[in-house]
């Protein structure tokens, strides 16, 4: 996994400055040179200026991720017979829709966490009865009470539903005729073809909403709290905002080598939700970069990194422009992020104009 800490960009820039790229522009705090008045830059006004602003700086750690529909679930046909219809890969099936047909009888998608494990008929009780009745009610069926009891009223609603599907209205629900999922599904792949036997894997489904998955090193888990904001960079270079929606509880050992030649660090799967699905275009199973927030400095004074000056006596300063002149003031650099640097010092204030060396 690639992992880049964006702090390095700021530190590299600072190193270039301190190496002497702009030393000639700094005369030292409180000193004078070549006849210039005390505290004024000998070269006059700087070639360009900017202003000191107050903002929140956020430092990011960038990791690799994959944009897709998530892990696939295998749908298995039961009860025997011949597959007479299959959906196309990429098709979306919602509650009450047909997943596939066996002997021209539809196998219907319903929503729920319990698999269909037994035939349901009058007199049955349990959580699977309630789950079925919740689906019947959601499909607009009436005349029964949603509870744990399969009554004659439930059977009557089931008969009407079956007849509308083109089935015999028996009032008994065959577990082979329904398939439960957490919500709408997208058909990601077919495991067999029309004409095959209904006795094994038929197709695979995923969720319908695309998300980003990241195999995050265990040492970075503190950066991925559920609900935290992230920025996703797509292969095109465009960005879209996301939110950490789930963090796995199981660490997976890596088979690859780490930088030192040993085993790479174990990782945990992190899921990032993207609300603006349209911004993702038609991408699926695409590599992306995810910027996780690793540090934040709120309400601090900042300037572009290029405004920093390396002072001859050590440390760093800014050339403050006032009227027709300028003077060098010492500053204490803080966090670097996105081309900006936090600065502090007794002579600084929001809105001050400072020079930018050419």
Coordinates of C-alpha atoms in Angstrom, one line a residue:
X1 CA 0.0 0.0 0.0
X2 CA 1.2 3.5 -0.9
X3 CA 1.2 5.9 2.0
X4 CA 2.4 9.5 1.6
X5 CA 2.4 12.1 4.4
X6 CA 1.8 15.5 2.9
X7 CA 3.8 17.2 5.6
X8 CA 7.0 16.2 3.6
X9 CA 6.2 18.8 0.9
X10 CA 6.2 21.6 3.4
X11 CA 9.4 20.5 5.1
X12 CA 11.1 20.1 1.8
X13 CA 10.2 23.7 0.8
X14 CA 11.4 24.9 4.2
X15 CA 14.7 23.1 3.7
X16 CA 15.2 24.9 0.3
X17 CA 14.6 28.2 1.9
X18 CA 17.1 27.6 4.7
X19 CA 19.7 26.5 2.2
X20 CA 20.0 30.0 1.0
X21 CA 17.4 30.5 -1.8
X22 CA 16.2 33.7 -0.3
X23 CA 18.9 34.5 2.3
X24 CA 19.9 37.6 0.3
X25 CA 16.4 39.1 1.0
X26 CA 16.8 38.9 4.8
X27 CA 19.1 41.3 6.6
X28 CA 18.5 40.1 10.1
X29 CA 16.0 41.2 12.7
X30 CA 16.9 44.6 14.2
X31 CA 20.1 45.0 12.0
X32 CA 21.0 47.3 9.0
X33 CA 23.1 46.8 5.9
X34 CA 24.5 48.9 3.0
X35 CA 23.0 52.1 4.3
X36 CA 19.5 50.9 4.7
X37 CA 17.6 52.2 7.7
X38 CA 17.3 49.9 10.7
X39 CA 14.6 47.2 10.2
X40 CA 14.1 48.0 6.5
X41 CA 15.0 45.6 3.7
X42 CA 18.1 47.0 1.8
X43 CA 16.6 46.1 -1.6
X44 CA 13.4 48.2 -1.1
X45 CA 10.0 46.8 -1.8
X46 CA 9.7 43.0 -2.6
X47 CA 8.7 41.9 -6.2
X48 CA 5.4 40.4 -5.0
X49 CA 3.2 40.5 -1.9
X50 CA 0.6 38.5 -0.1
X51 CA -1.4 38.9 3.1
X52 CA -1.4 37.1 6.4
X53 CA -4.7 35.2 6.7
X54 CA -6.4 33.4 9.5
X55 CA -7.6 29.9 8.7
X56 CA -7.7 26.3 9.8
X57 CA -4.9 24.2 8.5
X58 CA -5.4 20.5 8.0
X59 CA -2.6 18.0 7.5
X60 CA -3.5 14.9 5.5
X61 CA -2.1 11.4 5.1
X62 CA -2.7 10.0 1.7
X63 CA -3.4 6.3 1.2
X64 CA -4.4 4.1 -1.8
X65 CA -8.0 2.8 -2.1
X66 CA -10.4 1.1 -4.5
X67 CA -13.6 2.6 -5.7
X68 CA -16.3 -0.1 -6.3
X69 CA -19.6 -1.6 -5.2
X70 CA -18.0 -3.6 -2.3
X71 CA -17.7 -7.3 -1.8
X72 CA -19.9 -9.6 -3.8
X73 CA -22.4 -12.1 -2.3
X74 CA -23.1 -15.4 -4.1
X75 CA -26.8 -16.2 -4.7
X76 CA -27.4 -19.9 -4.7
X77 CA -30.5 -21.5 -6.3
X78 CA -32.3 -24.3 -4.3
X79 CA -34.9 -26.8 -5.1
X80 CA -33.8 -28.1 -8.4
X81 CA -35.2 -27.3 -11.9
X82 CA -33.9 -25.5 -14.9
X83 CA -32.8 -21.9 -15.0
X84 CA -35.0 -20.2 -17.7
X85 CA -34.0 -16.5 -17.2
X86 CA -31.1 -14.6 -15.8
X87 CA -30.6 -10.8 -15.5
X88 CA -27.8 -9.0 -17.2
X89 CA -24.6 -8.1 -15.3
X90 CA -25.0 -4.6 -14.0
X91 CA -28.8 -4.9 -13.6
X92 CA -30.3 -3.5 -10.3
X93 CA -33.0 -5.5 -8.6
X94 CA -35.2 -4.0 -5.8
X95 CA -37.7 -5.4 -3.3
X96 CA -40.3 -7.6 -5.1
X97 CA -38.2 -7.8 -8.3
X98 CA -37.1 -11.1 -10.0
X99 CA -33.6 -12.2 -9.4
X100 CA -33.8 -15.2 -11.8
X101 CA -36.4 -17.8 -13.0
X102 CA -36.5 -21.5 -12.5
X103 CA -38.9 -23.5 -14.7
X104 CA -40.4 -20.1 -15.6
X105 CA -41.2 -19.4 -11.9
X106 CA -39.7 -16.2 -10.5
X107 CA -37.3 -16.1 -7.5
X108 CA -38.1 -12.9 -5.8
X109 CA -35.8 -10.5 -3.9
X110 CA -37.0 -9.4 -0.5
X111 CA -35.2 -7.4 2.2
X112 CA -34.0 -8.8 5.5
X113 CA -31.1 -10.3 7.4
X114 CA -32.5 -13.8 7.9
X115 CA -32.2 -16.3 5.1
X116 CA -35.2 -18.2 4.0
X117 CA -34.7 -21.5 5.7
X118 CA -38.1 -23.1 5.9
X119 CA -41.5 -23.1 4.3
X120 CA -43.9 -20.7 6.0
X121 CA -47.6 -21.5 6.4
X122 CA -50.5 -20.8 8.9
X123 CA -49.5 -21.6 12.4
X124 CA -45.8 -20.8 12.1
X125 CA -44.3 -18.2 14.4
X126 CA -40.9 -16.5 14.5
X127 CA -38.6 -13.7 13.4
X128 CA -38.7 -15.0 9.8
X129 CA -42.5 -14.6 9.8
X130 CA -42.2 -11.0 10.8
X131 CA -39.6 -10.4 8.2
X132 CA -41.8 -11.8 5.5
X133 CA -44.8 -9.8 6.7
X134 CA -42.7 -6.6 6.8
X135 CA -41.9 -7.2 3.1
X136 CA -45.5 -7.9 2.2
X137 CA -46.6 -4.6 3.8
X138 CA -43.8 -2.7 2.0
X139 CA -45.1 -4.2 -1.2
X140 CA -48.5 -2.7 -0.5
X141 CA -50.2 -5.9 0.7
X142 CA -52.8 -5.3 3.4
X143 CA -55.4 -7.2 5.6
X144 CA -52.9 -8.7 8.1
X145 CA -51.0 -7.6 11.2
X146 CA -47.2 -7.4 11.0
X147 CA -46.1 -9.6 13.9
X148 CA -44.4 -13.0 14.6
X149 CA -47.5 -15.0 13.7
X150 CA -48.4 -16.5 10.3
X151 CA -52.2 -16.3 10.4
X152 CA -54.9 -17.1 7.9
X153 CA -54.9 -13.3 7.1
X154 CA -51.2 -13.6 6.3
X155 CA -51.9 -16.6 4.1
X156 CA -54.5 -14.7 2.2
X157 CA -52.1 -11.8 1.5
X158 CA -49.5 -14.3 0.3
X159 CA -52.0 -16.0 -2.0
X160 CA -52.8 -12.7 -3.7
X161 CA -49.1 -11.9 -4.0
X162 CA -48.3 -15.3 -5.5
X163 CA -51.1 -15.0 -8.1
X164 CA -49.9 -11.6 -9.1
X165 CA -46.5 -13.2 -9.7
X166 CA -48.0 -15.8 -12.0
X167 CA -47.7 -18.6 -9.4
X168 CA -50.2 -20.9 -7.8
X169 CA -51.8 -19.2 -4.9
X170 CA -51.1 -21.7 -2.2
X171 CA -50.6 -19.3 0.7
X172 CA -47.5 -21.3 1.6
X173 CA -44.1 -19.6 1.0
X174 CA -41.5 -21.9 -0.5
X175 CA -38.0 -20.8 0.7
X176 CA -36.6 -21.6 -2.8
X177 CA -38.9 -19.0 -4.3
X178 CA -37.4 -16.0 -2.4
X179 CA -34.0 -14.6 -1.7
X180 CA -33.2 -12.1 1.1
X181 CA -30.7 -9.2 0.9
X182 CA -30.1 -6.1 3.0
X183 CA -31.4 -3.8 0.3
X184 CA -31.4 -3.3 -3.5
X185 CA -28.7 -5.3 -5.2
X186 CA -26.7 -4.9 -8.3
X187 CA -25.9 -8.1 -10.3
X188 CA -22.1 -8.0 -10.6
X189 CA -21.5 -11.4 -12.4
X190 CA -23.3 -14.5 -13.5
X191 CA -22.0 -17.9 -12.3
X192 CA -24.0 -20.0 -14.7
X193 CA -26.1 -19.7 -17.9
X194 CA -29.8 -20.1 -18.9
X195 CA -30.4 -23.8 -19.3
X196 CA -28.3 -24.7 -16.3
X197 CA -29.5 -26.6 -13.3
X198 CA -30.9 -24.6 -10.3
X199 CA -28.8 -26.3 -7.6
X200 CA -25.8 -24.1 -7.0
X201 CA -24.3 -20.7 -7.4
X202 CA -26.4 -18.7 -9.9
X203 CA -25.1 -15.1 -9.7
X204 CA -23.3 -12.6 -7.6
X205 CA -24.6 -9.4 -6.2
X206 CA -23.3 -6.2 -4.6
X207 CA -24.8 -3.1 -3.1
X208 CA -26.0 -0.5 -5.6
X209 CA -24.1 2.4 -4.0
X210 CA -20.4 2.8 -4.8
X211 CA -17.9 3.3 -2.0
X212 CA -14.2 3.4 -1.5
X213 CA -12.4 0.6 0.4
X214 CA -8.9 1.2 2.0
X215 CA -6.7 -1.5 3.5
X216 CA -5.4 0.8 6.2
X217 CA -2.3 -0.1 8.3
X218 CA -3.1 -0.7 11.9
X219 CA -0.8 2.0 13.0
X220 CA -2.9 4.6 11.1
X221 CA -6.3 3.5 12.5
X222 CA -6.6 6.7 14.6
X223 CA -6.9 8.6 11.4
X224 CA -10.1 6.8 10.3
X225 CA -12.7 7.5 12.9
X226 CA -16.3 6.7 11.7
X227 CA -17.8 10.0 10.6
X228 CA -14.5 11.8 9.8
X229 CA -14.3 13.7 6.5
X230 CA -11.9 12.6 3.8
X231 CA -11.1 13.7 0.2
X232 CA -11.0 11.1 -2.6
X233 CA -8.9 11.8 -5.7
X234 CA -10.2 10.0 -8.8
X235 CA -8.0 8.7 -11.7
X236 CA -8.9 11.8 -13.6
X237 CA -7.4 14.0 -11.0
X238 CA -10.7 15.4 -9.9
X239 CA -11.7 15.2 -6.2
X240 CA -14.9 14.3 -4.3
X241 CA -15.6 14.5 -0.6
X242 CA -16.3 11.4 1.4
X243 CA -17.0 10.2 5.0
X244 CA -15.5 7.2 6.8
X245 CA -18.6 5.0 7.2
X246 CA -17.2 1.8 8.6
X247 CA -13.9 0.5 10.2
X248 CA -13.3 -3.2 10.3
X249 CA -12.7 -5.0 13.5
X250 CA -10.3 -7.7 12.2
X251 CA -6.7 -7.0 11.1
X252 CA -5.4 -8.9 8.1
X253 CA -1.8 -9.9 7.8
X254 CA -0.1 -8.9 4.5
X255 CA 1.7 -11.3 2.3
X256 CA 3.9 -8.6 0.8
X257 CA 7.2 -7.4 2.1
X258 CA 7.6 -4.2 4.1
X259 CA 10.3 -1.5 3.5
X260 CA 12.8 -3.4 5.6
X261 CA 12.4 -6.7 3.9
X262 CA 10.1 -8.2 6.5
X263 CA 6.4 -8.7 6.4
X264 CA 4.3 -5.6 5.7
X265 CA 2.2 -4.2 8.5
X266 CA -1.3 -5.8 9.1
X267 CA -4.2 -3.8 7.7
X268 CA -7.8 -3.2 8.6
X269 CA -10.5 -2.5 5.9
X270 CA -11.9 1.0 6.1
X271 CA -15.0 2.0 4.0
X272 CA -15.5 5.5 2.8
X273 CA -19.0 6.6 1.7
X274 CA -19.4 9.1 -1.1
X275 CA -22.7 11.1 -1.1
X276 CA -22.2 12.6 -4.6
X277 CA -22.4 9.4 -6.6
X278 CA -22.8 11.5 -9.9
X279 CA -19.3 12.9 -9.3
X280 CA -17.9 9.4 -9.6
X281 CA -19.0 9.2 -13.2
X282 CA -19.1 5.6 -14.6
X283 CA -16.1 4.5 -12.6
X284 CA -16.1 1.0 -11.0
X285 CA -13.3 -1.0 -9.5
X286 CA -11.0 2.0 -10.0
X287 CA -7.8 2.9 -8.1
X288 CA -8.2 6.1 -6.1
X289 CA -6.2 8.1 -3.5
X290 CA -7.8 8.9 -0.1
X291 CA -6.6 11.9 2.0
X292 CA -7.2 11.2 5.7
X293 CA -7.0 14.0 8.2
X294 CA -4.0 13.4 10.4
X295 CA -3.7 16.8 12.2
X296 CA -5.5 20.1 12.4
X297 CA -4.7 23.6 13.6
X298 CA -7.7 25.8 14.0
X299 CA -7.8 29.6 13.7
X300 CA -4.1 30.2 13.1
X301 CA -2.3 32.9 11.1
X302 CA -0.9 31.6 7.8
X303 CA 1.1 32.7 4.8
X304 CA 2.2 30.8 1.7
X305 CA 5.4 28.8 2.4
X306 CA 7.2 30.8 -0.3
X307 CA 6.9 34.0 1.8
X308 CA 9.2 32.6 4.5
X309 CA 12.7 34.0 4.7
X310 CA 15.7 32.3 6.2
X311 CA 17.4 34.8 8.6
X312 CA 21.1 35.1 8.7
X313 CA 21.2 34.9 12.5
X314 CA 19.1 31.7 12.4
X315 CA 15.4 31.1 12.3
X316 CA 12.8 32.5 9.9
X317 CA 11.1 35.7 9.2
X318 CA 8.7 37.6 7.0
X319 CA 9.2 40.9 5.1
X320 CA 6.3 43.1 6.3
X321 CA 5.4 45.8 3.8
X322 CA 4.2 49.1 5.3
X323 CA 3.5 52.1 3.0
X324 CA 6.6 52.7 0.9
X325 CA 8.9 50.6 2.9
X326 CA 9.3 47.2 4.4
X327 CA 10.9 45.6 7.4
X328 CA 11.9 42.0 8.4
X329 CA 10.2 40.5 11.5
X330 CA 11.0 37.1 13.1
X331 CA 8.4 34.5 13.0
X332 CA 7.9 31.0 14.5
X333 CA 6.8 28.5 11.8
X334 CA 4.2 25.9 12.8
X335 CA 2.2 23.4 10.8
X336 CA 2.7 23.1 7.0
X337 CA -0.3 22.1 4.9
X338 CA -1.5 22.7 1.3
X339 CA 1.3 25.2 0.5
X340 CA 0.6 27.2 3.6
X341 CA 2.5 27.5 6.9
X342 CA 1.3 28.6 10.3
X343 CA 3.3 31.6 11.6
X344 CA 3.3 33.3 15.0
X345 CA 5.1 36.2 16.5
X346 CA 4.4 39.5 18.4
X347 CA 4.6 41.6 15.3
X348 CA 2.0 39.6 13.3
X349 CA -1.6 40.3 12.7
X350 CA -4.3 39.2 10.2
X351 CA -4.3 41.3 7.1
X352 CA -0.7 42.4 7.2
X353 CA 1.0 42.6 3.8
X354 CA 4.2 40.6 3.5
X355 CA 6.6 40.1 0.7
X356 CA 7.1 37.1 -1.5
X357 CA 10.7 36.7 -2.9
X358 CA 11.0 36.2 -6.6

